[in-house]
Amino acid sequence: MSKIKCNETNCKHNSHQHCTKNMIKVNDIPKCESYEGVRDEKLVDTTLLEEYGDESDMSSLDEHMIECDCTRCASNYSSYCTNPGILIVRKNKCAYCSSFKNR
């Protein structure tokens, strides 16, 4: 299980840098395939009342299952992420796992 800090603020599963999905999938690029954009920023889930700053150590974030098809990543073990905490960032209008490290 991993903790996910997400900077993709246009994803409907992002609530103050917290991913509200129980399980996400990362492909071989490594792009977050669970990303679902919102057309209106007002639709972004705001169920959490806490704000997580960029300096957060992720200790208060929930753990998630991360299915990962990126076999080039050092944290991939049997198609699941073993990294204790990952960061998802916006790049080219998509969400990517910036915690990727080559084997």
PDB file of C-alpha atoms in Angstrom:
ATOM      1  CA  MET A   1       0.000   0.000   0.000  1.00  0.00           C
ATOM      2  CA  SER A   2       1.196   3.484  -0.873  1.00  0.00           C
ATOM      3  CA  LYS A   3       0.291   7.031  -0.029  1.00  0.00           C
ATOM      4  CA  ILE A   4      -0.597   9.267  -2.947  1.00  0.00           C
ATOM      5  CA  LYS A   5      -0.029  13.001  -2.995  1.00  0.00           C
ATOM      6  CA  CYS A   6      -1.602  14.432  -6.148  1.00  0.00           C
ATOM      7  CA  ASN A   7      -0.851  17.838  -7.656  1.00  0.00           C
ATOM      8  CA  GLU A   8      -3.230  17.268 -10.602  1.00  0.00           C
ATOM      9  CA  THR A   9      -5.868  19.684  -9.335  1.00  0.00           C
ATOM     10  CA  ASN A  10      -8.143  19.225 -12.356  1.00  0.00           C
ATOM     11  CA  CYS A  11      -8.776  15.547 -11.491  1.00  0.00           C
ATOM     12  CA  LYS A  12     -12.188  14.878 -10.010  1.00  0.00           C
ATOM     13  CA  HIS A  13     -10.566  12.489  -7.490  1.00  0.00           C
ATOM     14  CA  ASN A  14      -8.247  15.166  -6.055  1.00  0.00           C
ATOM     15  CA  SER A  15      -9.267  16.766  -2.781  1.00  0.00           C
ATOM     16  CA  HIS A  16      -6.581  19.123  -1.472  1.00  0.00           C
ATOM     17  CA  GLN A  17      -3.757  16.981  -2.945  1.00  0.00           C
ATOM     18  CA  HIS A  18      -5.373  13.824  -1.548  1.00  0.00           C
ATOM     19  CA  CYS A  19      -6.520  11.101  -3.952  1.00  0.00           C
ATOM     20  CA  THR A  20     -10.057  10.001  -3.107  1.00  0.00           C
ATOM     21  CA  LYS A  21      -9.922   6.803  -5.204  1.00  0.00           C
ATOM     22  CA  ASN A  22      -9.210   3.579  -3.306  1.00  0.00           C
ATOM     23  CA  MET A  23      -7.048   2.198  -6.116  1.00  0.00           C
ATOM     24  CA  ILE A  24      -5.330   3.865  -9.063  1.00  0.00           C
ATOM     25  CA  LYS A  25      -3.686   2.418 -12.160  1.00  0.00           C
ATOM     26  CA  VAL A  26      -0.406   3.676 -13.626  1.00  0.00           C
ATOM     27  CA  ASN A  27       0.580   2.625 -17.142  1.00  0.00           C
ATOM     28  CA  ASP A  28       4.009   2.059 -18.697  1.00  0.00           C
ATOM     29  CA  ILE A  29       4.628   5.745 -19.528  1.00  0.00           C
ATOM     30  CA  PRO A  30       4.065   6.155 -16.279  1.00  0.00           C
ATOM     31  CA  LYS A  31       0.762   8.016 -16.630  1.00  0.00           C
ATOM     32  CA  CYS A  32      -2.073   7.802 -14.089  1.00  0.00           C
ATOM     33  CA  GLU A  33      -4.863   6.060 -16.024  1.00  0.00           C
ATOM     34  CA  SER A  34      -7.309   6.700 -13.172  1.00  0.00           C
ATOM     35  CA  TYR A  35      -7.203  10.439 -13.900  1.00  0.00           C
ATOM     36  CA  GLU A  36     -10.610  11.891 -14.689  1.00  0.00           C
ATOM     37  CA  GLY A  37     -10.638  15.587 -15.480  1.00  0.00           C
ATOM     38  CA  VAL A  38     -13.404  17.957 -14.548  1.00  0.00           C
ATOM     39  CA  ARG A  39     -14.754  20.599 -16.873  1.00  0.00           C
ATOM     40  CA  ASP A  40     -15.617  23.002 -14.083  1.00  0.00           C
ATOM     41  CA  GLU A  41     -13.160  23.616 -11.224  1.00  0.00           C
ATOM     42  CA  LYS A  42     -16.178  23.893  -8.887  1.00  0.00           C
ATOM     43  CA  LEU A  43     -16.801  20.152  -9.384  1.00  0.00           C
ATOM     44  CA  VAL A  44     -13.482  19.156  -7.797  1.00  0.00           C
ATOM     45  CA  ASP A  45     -14.145  17.008  -4.715  1.00  0.00           C
ATOM     46  CA  THR A  46     -13.740  19.124  -1.588  1.00  0.00           C
ATOM     47  CA  THR A  47     -14.827  16.620   1.052  1.00  0.00           C
ATOM     48  CA  LEU A  48     -11.643  16.981   3.114  1.00  0.00           C
ATOM     49  CA  LEU A  49     -11.414  19.943   5.430  1.00  0.00           C
ATOM     50  CA  GLU A  50      -7.617  19.850   5.718  1.00  0.00           C
ATOM     51  CA  GLU A  51      -5.123  21.437   3.378  1.00  0.00           C
ATOM     52  CA  TYR A  52      -1.948  19.540   2.558  1.00  0.00           C
ATOM     53  CA  GLY A  53       0.971  21.829   1.730  1.00  0.00           C
ATOM     54  CA  ASP A  54       3.760  20.976  -0.679  1.00  0.00           C
ATOM     55  CA  GLU A  55       6.062  20.370   2.292  1.00  0.00           C
ATOM     56  CA  SER A  56       3.755  17.667   3.689  1.00  0.00           C
ATOM     57  CA  ASP A  57       5.526  14.461   4.690  1.00  0.00           C
ATOM     58  CA  MET A  58       2.438  12.462   3.639  1.00  0.00           C
ATOM     59  CA  SER A  59       2.037  10.952   7.117  1.00  0.00           C
ATOM     60  CA  SER A  60      -1.611  11.990   7.330  1.00  0.00           C
ATOM     61  CA  LEU A  61      -2.607  10.672   3.892  1.00  0.00           C
ATOM     62  CA  ASP A  62      -4.554   7.434   3.447  1.00  0.00           C
ATOM     63  CA  GLU A  63      -2.923   4.413   1.838  1.00  0.00           C
ATOM     64  CA  HIS A  64      -3.992   3.154  -1.591  1.00  0.00           C
ATOM     65  CA  MET A  65      -3.438   0.198  -3.846  1.00  0.00           C
ATOM     66  CA  ILE A  66      -1.536   1.243  -6.951  1.00  0.00           C
ATOM     67  CA  GLU A  67      -1.714  -1.126  -9.886  1.00  0.00           C
ATOM     68  CA  CYS A  68       1.349  -0.351 -11.993  1.00  0.00           C
ATOM     69  CA  ASP A  69       2.148  -1.557 -15.502  1.00  0.00           C
ATOM     70  CA  CYS A  70       5.454   0.330 -15.593  1.00  0.00           C
ATOM     71  CA  THR A  71       7.828  -2.633 -15.509  1.00  0.00           C
ATOM     72  CA  ARG A  72      10.789  -0.244 -15.896  1.00  0.00           C
ATOM     73  CA  CYS A  73      10.084   1.227 -12.443  1.00  0.00           C
ATOM     74  CA  ALA A  74      12.158   0.074  -9.476  1.00  0.00           C
ATOM     75  CA  SER A  75       9.063   0.196  -7.239  1.00  0.00           C
ATOM     76  CA  ASN A  76       7.042  -2.206  -9.397  1.00  0.00           C
ATOM     77  CA  TYR A  77       6.618  -5.664  -7.927  1.00  0.00           C
ATOM     78  CA  SER A  78       4.191  -8.080  -9.605  1.00  0.00           C
ATOM     79  CA  SER A  79       2.299  -5.154 -11.201  1.00  0.00           C
ATOM     80  CA  TYR A  80       1.825  -3.250  -7.920  1.00  0.00           C
ATOM     81  CA  CYS A  81       3.686  -0.237  -6.562  1.00  0.00           C
ATOM     82  CA  THR A  82       5.814  -0.866  -3.474  1.00  0.00           C
ATOM     83  CA  ASN A  83       6.847   2.764  -3.010  1.00  0.00           C
ATOM     84  CA  PRO A  84       5.492   3.962   0.377  1.00  0.00           C
ATOM     85  CA  GLY A  85       4.521   7.316  -1.107  1.00  0.00           C
ATOM     86  CA  ILE A  86       4.189   8.646  -4.640  1.00  0.00           C
ATOM     87  CA  LEU A  87       3.595  12.078  -6.130  1.00  0.00           C
ATOM     88  CA  ILE A  88       1.284  12.580  -9.118  1.00  0.00           C
ATOM     89  CA  VAL A  89       1.930  15.743 -11.152  1.00  0.00           C
ATOM     90  CA  ARG A  90       0.355  17.472 -14.151  1.00  0.00           C
ATOM     91  CA  LYS A  91       2.346  17.245 -17.384  1.00  0.00           C
ATOM     92  CA  ASN A  92       1.034  17.875 -20.899  1.00  0.00           C
ATOM     93  CA  LYS A  93      -2.578  18.006 -19.625  1.00  0.00           C
ATOM     94  CA  CYS A  94      -2.243  14.535 -18.089  1.00  0.00           C
ATOM     95  CA  ALA A  95      -1.381  13.109 -14.665  1.00  0.00           C
ATOM     96  CA  TYR A  96       1.981  11.342 -14.299  1.00  0.00           C
ATOM     97  CA  CYS A  97       3.747   9.524 -11.492  1.00  0.00           C
ATOM     98  CA  SER A  98       6.793  11.704 -10.763  1.00  0.00           C
ATOM     99  CA  SER A  99       8.118   9.122  -8.276  1.00  0.00           C
ATOM    100  CA  PHE A 100       9.177   6.832 -11.143  1.00  0.00           C
ATOM    101  CA  LYS A 101      12.744   5.519 -10.854  1.00  0.00           C
ATOM    102  CA  ASN A 102      14.378   3.287 -13.456  1.00  0.00           C
ATOM    103  CA  ARG A 103      15.436  -0.189 -12.362  1.00  0.00           C
TER     104      ARG A 103
END
